[in-house]
Amino acid sequence: MARLVTVTDPADPRLADYTRLRDVNLRKSLEAEHGLFVAEGEKVIRRAVGTGHPARSFLMARRWVEPLADVLDGVDAPVYVADDATVEAVAGFPVHRGALASMRRLPLPEVASVVAAAGRLLVLEDLVDHANVGAIFRCAAALGVDAVVLSPRCADPLYRRAVKVSMGAVFAVPYARMRHWHDGLAELRAAGFTLLALTPDAAAVPLDDAPSGDRVALLLGAEGDGLTSHWLAEADVPVTIPMSPAALGQGVDSLNVVAAAAIACHALVRG
Ligand SMILES: C[S@@+](CC[C@H](N)C(=O)[O-])C[C@H]1O[C@@H](n2cnc3c(N)ncnc32)[C@H](O)[C@@H]1O
């Protein structure tokens, strides 16, 4: 049973897990050091707890205690209750959904175990935007992708913004992080995956003509530079979602990576 503790001082050391949630650099070091992540909002907190992540603590406005009572009843962690101004002063921004939870990370599985039973895979190379990573997980969950594999430098799916944008899909879709960027794709090919490199390059195979099969992995590149030349060369087939001639005429030569993921996942899962 969680214990309710009223807090009034934003500098209270017991709230350290929630300090300056917008500061990416601070959060990266703090979260890595303590093996934690922050879930925001009732639904996401429910999903985080429901998927077996142990809670370190909660921080919320009093109005959220009752709606979350069933979750709080089942965990052994302090629930810090504060007014909105205090929560905002700790987090560094207005927490509209008024409820935060600091959760322990679970150990990430190895790539081999995550892909063992997968037929449809997304592979993300060096994405930097946490919101994009979260939105791609939401696409993956919504469209029936089995698992996600991240390059070693890809943005963290458990960063607060990614968790929030994914609406908790980061807890639903199994994922793993490659240990080595250079040989990471070779491991997937050895596991029987056909590797399709998604690229705006008009010379690539149109998505409608892309090969299918029992095991297919879609590779998506970074927001600015796209897939590296190494991964493009390692892939079995470069695949493109054809851009309209009018768009190209106006200098719009690629899709946002989330839009590309959604379109390609839909086609991939349809087979
Ligand atoms: C914003 S794009 C990067 C643009 C970069 N200039 C390039 O040439 O790849 C980010 C990722 O979205 C995917 N993408 C964007 N537009 C695409 C399209 N028309 N067809 C297939 N994939 C696309 C690719 O995986 C790409 O690496």
Short mmCIF file of C-alpha atoms and ligand atoms in Angstrom, two decimals:
data_model
loop_
_atom_site.label_atom_id
_atom_site.label_comp_id
_atom_site.label_asym_id
_atom_site.label_seq_id
_atom_site.Cartn_x
_atom_site.Cartn_y
_atom_site.Cartn_z
CA MET A 1 0.00 0.00 0.00
CA ALA A 2 1.47 3.37 -1.04
CA ARG A 3 1.97 5.99 1.68
CA LEU A 4 0.60 9.53 1.18
CA VAL A 5 3.08 12.28 2.12
CA THR A 6 2.18 15.96 1.72
CA VAL A 7 5.05 18.07 0.37
CA THR A 8 5.24 21.85 0.04
CA ASP A 9 8.89 22.59 -0.68
CA PRO A 10 10.00 22.14 -4.33
CA ALA A 11 13.58 21.70 -3.03
CA ASP A 12 12.56 18.71 -0.88
CA PRO A 13 15.31 16.12 -1.57
CA ARG A 14 12.70 13.35 -1.70
CA LEU A 15 11.51 14.89 -4.99
CA ALA A 16 14.94 14.67 -6.65
CA ASP A 17 13.72 12.07 -9.20
CA TYR A 18 11.37 14.71 -10.66
CA THR A 19 13.77 17.62 -10.85
CA ARG A 20 13.84 19.65 -14.08
CA LEU A 21 12.12 17.11 -16.28
CA ARG A 22 12.72 19.25 -19.38
CA ASP A 23 16.48 19.30 -19.01
CA VAL A 24 17.56 16.45 -21.32
CA ASN A 25 21.20 16.44 -20.27
CA LEU A 26 20.46 16.48 -16.56
CA ARG A 27 17.80 13.77 -16.97
CA LYS A 28 20.09 11.54 -19.03
CA SER A 29 22.71 11.44 -16.31
CA LEU A 30 20.22 11.25 -13.43
CA GLU A 31 18.16 8.47 -15.05
CA ALA A 32 21.22 6.46 -16.04
CA GLU A 33 22.72 6.81 -12.56
CA HIS A 34 19.56 5.68 -10.78
CA GLY A 35 18.10 3.35 -13.42
CA LEU A 36 14.80 5.19 -13.43
CA PHE A 37 12.34 6.79 -15.80
CA VAL A 38 9.35 9.08 -15.30
CA ALA A 39 5.82 8.25 -16.35
CA GLU A 40 3.37 11.13 -16.77
CA GLY A 41 -0.41 11.04 -16.63
CA GLU A 42 -2.87 8.50 -15.30
CA LYS A 43 -2.99 6.17 -18.32
CA VAL A 44 0.76 5.99 -18.76
CA ILE A 45 1.32 5.41 -15.04
CA ARG A 46 -1.23 2.58 -15.13
CA ARG A 47 0.54 0.99 -18.09
CA ALA A 48 3.98 1.33 -16.52
CA VAL A 49 2.83 -0.30 -13.28
CA GLY A 50 0.71 -2.85 -15.13
CA THR A 51 3.73 -4.04 -17.13
CA GLY A 52 5.67 -4.82 -14.00
CA HIS A 53 7.83 -1.72 -13.57
CA PRO A 54 8.44 -1.20 -9.84
CA ALA A 55 7.52 2.30 -8.62
CA ARG A 56 10.11 4.33 -6.68
CA SER A 57 7.60 7.07 -5.83
CA PHE A 58 4.72 9.17 -7.15
CA LEU A 59 4.25 12.95 -7.25
CA MET A 60 0.77 14.24 -7.88
CA ALA A 61 -1.88 16.83 -7.19
CA ARG A 62 -4.40 15.59 -4.64
CA ARG A 63 -7.15 15.28 -7.28
CA TRP A 64 -5.30 12.30 -8.79
CA VAL A 65 -5.08 10.22 -5.63
CA GLU A 66 -8.64 8.91 -5.89
CA PRO A 67 -8.61 8.04 -9.66
CA LEU A 68 -5.31 6.19 -9.16
CA ALA A 69 -6.32 4.56 -5.85
CA ASP A 70 -6.43 1.04 -7.31
CA VAL A 71 -2.88 1.41 -8.67
CA LEU A 72 -1.54 3.03 -5.50
CA ASP A 73 -3.14 0.34 -3.32
CA GLY A 74 -1.03 -2.30 -4.99
CA VAL A 75 2.42 -0.71 -4.66
CA ASP A 76 4.81 -0.10 -1.82
CA ALA A 77 6.11 3.42 -2.52
CA PRO A 78 5.60 6.96 -1.22
CA VAL A 79 3.00 9.16 -2.92
CA TYR A 80 4.09 12.78 -2.62
CA VAL A 81 1.03 15.00 -2.77
CA ALA A 82 1.55 18.65 -3.65
CA ASP A 83 -0.32 21.59 -5.13
CA ASP A 84 0.08 22.33 -8.85
CA ALA A 85 2.51 25.19 -8.25
CA THR A 86 4.86 22.93 -6.30
CA VAL A 87 4.69 20.17 -8.93
CA GLU A 88 5.41 22.76 -11.63
CA ALA A 89 8.31 24.24 -9.67
CA VAL A 90 9.90 20.77 -9.35
CA ALA A 91 9.30 19.60 -12.91
CA GLY A 92 10.12 22.92 -14.56
CA PHE A 93 6.87 23.15 -16.54
CA PRO A 94 3.11 22.89 -15.90
CA VAL A 95 2.30 19.19 -15.58
CA HIS A 96 -1.14 19.34 -17.17
CA ARG A 97 -1.97 15.78 -16.38
CA GLY A 98 -0.99 16.44 -12.77
CA ALA A 99 0.47 13.03 -11.94
CA LEU A 100 4.01 11.72 -12.24
CA ALA A 101 5.62 8.46 -11.23
CA SER A 102 9.28 7.59 -10.90
CA MET A 103 9.71 3.99 -12.03
CA ARG A 104 12.58 1.54 -12.01
CA ARG A 105 13.84 0.39 -15.41
CA LEU A 106 13.79 -3.33 -16.07
CA PRO A 107 16.90 -4.89 -17.62
CA LEU A 108 16.73 -4.64 -21.43
CA PRO A 109 16.66 -7.99 -23.20
CA GLU A 110 19.26 -8.90 -25.82
CA VAL A 111 18.41 -8.35 -29.49
CA ALA A 112 18.41 -12.11 -30.14
CA SER A 113 15.71 -12.78 -27.59
CA VAL A 114 13.51 -9.86 -28.67
CA VAL A 115 13.56 -10.87 -32.34
CA ALA A 116 13.36 -14.63 -31.75
CA ALA A 117 9.60 -14.84 -32.22
CA ALA A 118 9.17 -11.69 -34.35
CA GLY A 119 8.05 -11.65 -37.97
CA ARG A 120 7.71 -7.88 -38.39
CA LEU A 121 10.44 -5.64 -37.05
CA LEU A 122 11.31 -1.93 -36.99
CA VAL A 123 14.96 -0.95 -36.71
CA LEU A 124 15.77 2.66 -35.78
CA GLU A 125 19.16 4.13 -36.59
CA ASP A 126 20.29 7.07 -34.44
CA LEU A 127 16.96 8.91 -34.15
CA VAL A 128 17.52 11.94 -31.93
CA ASP A 129 14.01 13.20 -31.24
CA HIS A 130 12.33 11.48 -28.28
CA ALA A 131 8.86 12.44 -29.49
CA ASN A 132 9.56 10.71 -32.81
CA VAL A 133 10.73 7.55 -31.03
CA GLY A 134 7.58 7.55 -28.89
CA ALA A 135 5.31 8.11 -31.88
CA ILE A 136 7.00 5.28 -33.80
CA PHE A 137 6.38 2.91 -30.88
CA ARG A 138 2.75 3.97 -30.95
CA CYS A 139 2.60 3.17 -34.69
CA ALA A 140 4.30 -0.16 -34.06
CA ALA A 141 1.78 -1.09 -31.36
CA ALA A 142 -1.19 0.15 -33.35
CA LEU A 143 -0.22 -1.56 -36.59
CA GLY A 144 0.93 -4.89 -35.22
CA VAL A 145 4.71 -4.71 -35.49
CA ASP A 146 6.23 -7.40 -33.25
CA ALA A 147 9.36 -5.69 -31.94
CA VAL A 148 11.68 -2.70 -32.28
CA VAL A 149 15.48 -2.76 -32.40
CA LEU A 150 17.46 0.42 -31.68
CA SER A 151 20.93 1.35 -32.87
CA PRO A 152 23.36 1.96 -29.99
CA ARG A 153 22.96 5.75 -30.25
CA CYS A 154 19.21 5.93 -30.87
CA ALA A 155 17.21 8.15 -28.47
CA ASP A 156 15.85 6.46 -25.34
CA PRO A 157 12.23 5.17 -25.55
CA LEU A 158 11.92 5.58 -21.77
CA TYR A 159 12.77 9.26 -21.80
CA ARG A 160 9.70 11.11 -20.42
CA ARG A 161 8.68 12.69 -23.71
CA ALA A 162 8.96 9.40 -25.61
CA VAL A 163 6.92 7.56 -22.98
CA LYS A 164 4.26 10.28 -23.05
CA VAL A 165 3.95 10.52 -26.85
CA SER A 166 3.84 6.73 -27.13
CA MET A 167 0.90 6.69 -24.68
CA GLY A 168 2.63 3.79 -22.99
CA ALA A 169 3.26 1.79 -26.18
CA VAL A 170 6.94 1.68 -25.14
CA PHE A 171 5.79 -0.80 -22.48
CA ALA A 172 3.75 -2.87 -24.93
CA VAL A 173 6.17 -3.40 -27.82
CA PRO A 174 9.27 -5.45 -26.95
CA TYR A 175 12.51 -3.73 -27.82
CA ALA A 176 16.25 -4.11 -27.50
CA ARG A 177 19.32 -2.03 -28.19
CA MET A 178 22.10 -3.31 -30.44
CA ARG A 179 25.48 -3.51 -28.77
CA HIS A 180 27.36 -2.76 -31.99
CA TRP A 181 26.25 -0.46 -34.77
CA HIS A 182 28.58 -1.87 -37.41
CA ASP A 183 27.56 -5.53 -37.16
CA GLY A 184 24.04 -5.04 -35.84
CA LEU A 185 22.29 -5.64 -39.15
CA ALA A 186 24.33 -8.75 -39.91
CA GLU A 187 22.88 -10.30 -36.76
CA LEU A 188 19.34 -9.61 -37.97
CA ARG A 189 20.05 -11.00 -41.41
CA ALA A 190 21.56 -14.12 -39.84
CA ALA A 191 18.29 -14.49 -37.92
CA GLY A 192 16.48 -14.68 -41.27
CA PHE A 193 15.20 -11.11 -41.68
CA THR A 194 14.97 -9.42 -45.06
CA LEU A 195 16.24 -5.90 -44.42
CA LEU A 196 14.33 -3.11 -46.17
CA ALA A 197 16.04 0.29 -45.97
CA LEU A 198 13.44 3.07 -46.03
CA THR A 199 14.78 6.02 -47.97
CA PRO A 200 13.33 9.00 -49.82
CA ASP A 201 15.68 8.17 -52.73
CA ALA A 202 13.45 8.10 -55.83
CA ALA A 203 15.66 5.42 -57.37
CA ALA A 204 14.72 2.92 -54.63
CA VAL A 205 12.05 0.23 -55.03
CA PRO A 206 8.53 1.69 -54.51
CA LEU A 207 6.94 0.45 -51.29
CA ASP A 208 4.14 -1.34 -53.16
CA ASP A 209 6.74 -3.51 -54.94
CA ALA A 210 8.88 -4.24 -51.87
CA PRO A 211 9.58 -7.89 -51.15
CA SER A 212 7.60 -9.53 -48.37
CA GLY A 213 8.24 -12.72 -46.44
CA ASP A 214 7.94 -14.36 -43.05
CA ARG A 215 10.58 -12.14 -41.48
CA VAL A 216 10.91 -8.54 -42.58
CA ALA A 217 12.73 -5.66 -40.89
CA LEU A 218 12.14 -2.02 -41.83
CA LEU A 219 15.12 0.26 -41.28
CA LEU A 220 14.39 3.92 -40.50
CA GLY A 221 17.03 6.63 -40.45
CA ALA A 222 17.75 9.75 -38.42
CA GLU A 223 15.65 12.88 -38.81
CA GLY A 224 18.37 14.95 -40.47
CA ASP A 225 20.71 12.66 -42.33
CA GLY A 226 18.62 9.55 -42.86
CA LEU A 227 20.19 6.10 -42.88
CA THR A 228 23.97 5.95 -42.94
CA SER A 229 25.67 4.74 -46.11
CA HIS A 230 26.82 1.66 -44.17
CA TRP A 231 23.28 0.61 -43.26
CA LEU A 232 22.01 1.42 -46.76
CA ALA A 233 24.73 -0.83 -48.17
CA GLU A 234 24.03 -3.58 -45.61
CA ALA A 235 20.28 -3.66 -46.35
CA ASP A 236 18.85 -6.15 -48.83
CA VAL A 237 16.64 -3.66 -50.67
CA PRO A 238 16.25 0.15 -50.55
CA VAL A 239 12.54 0.97 -50.46
CA THR A 240 10.81 4.30 -50.97
CA ILE A 241 7.38 5.77 -50.38
CA PRO A 242 7.12 7.74 -53.63
CA MET A 243 6.82 11.48 -53.08
CA SER A 244 4.37 13.36 -55.28
CA PRO A 245 5.95 15.25 -58.19
CA ALA A 246 4.25 18.43 -56.94
CA ALA A 247 5.90 18.04 -53.52
CA LEU A 248 9.28 17.46 -55.11
CA GLY A 249 8.73 20.54 -57.27
CA GLN A 250 8.26 22.56 -54.08
CA GLY A 251 11.41 21.15 -52.50
CA VAL A 252 9.60 18.73 -50.15
CA ASP A 253 11.81 15.71 -50.73
CA SER A 254 11.06 13.46 -47.74
CA LEU A 255 8.48 12.56 -45.12
CA ASN A 256 8.82 13.00 -41.40
CA VAL A 257 10.23 9.73 -40.05
CA VAL A 258 7.04 9.01 -38.06
CA ALA A 259 4.84 9.41 -41.13
CA ALA A 260 7.20 7.16 -43.11
CA ALA A 261 7.06 4.58 -40.30
CA ALA A 262 3.24 4.63 -40.19
CA ILE A 263 2.83 4.19 -43.94
CA ALA A 264 5.49 1.49 -44.17
CA CYS A 265 4.24 -0.42 -41.09
CA HIS A 266 0.74 -0.49 -42.54
CA ALA A 267 2.06 -1.96 -45.80
CA LEU A 268 4.42 -4.32 -44.00
CA VAL A 269 1.82 -5.80 -41.72
CA ARG A 270 -0.72 -6.14 -44.54
CA GLY A 271 1.92 -8.20 -46.30
C1 LIG B 1 13.42 12.98 -42.53
S1 LIG B 1 13.97 11.49 -43.23
C2 LIG B 1 15.67 11.83 -43.56
C3 LIG B 1 15.88 12.56 -44.85
C4 LIG B 1 17.28 12.40 -45.36
N1 LIG B 1 17.62 13.59 -46.10
C5 LIG B 1 17.41 11.17 -46.24
O1 LIG B 1 17.81 11.31 -47.38
O2 LIG B 1 17.13 10.07 -45.80
C6 LIG B 1 14.11 10.35 -41.91
C7 LIG B 1 13.81 8.93 -42.30
O3 LIG B 1 12.44 8.82 -42.69
C8 LIG B 1 12.30 7.81 -43.67
N2 LIG B 1 11.68 8.44 -44.86
C9 LIG B 1 11.40 9.75 -45.05
N3 LIG B 1 10.81 9.93 -46.24
C10 LIG B 1 10.71 8.72 -46.82
C11 LIG B 1 10.17 8.25 -48.06
N4 LIG B 1 9.62 9.07 -48.95
N5 LIG B 1 10.25 6.94 -48.33
C12 LIG B 1 10.78 6.06 -47.43
N6 LIG B 1 11.29 6.46 -46.25
C13 LIG B 1 11.26 7.76 -45.94
C14 LIG B 1 13.69 7.27 -43.97
O4 LIG B 1 13.92 6.10 -43.22
C15 LIG B 1 14.59 8.41 -43.49
O5 LIG B 1 15.86 7.93 -43.12
#
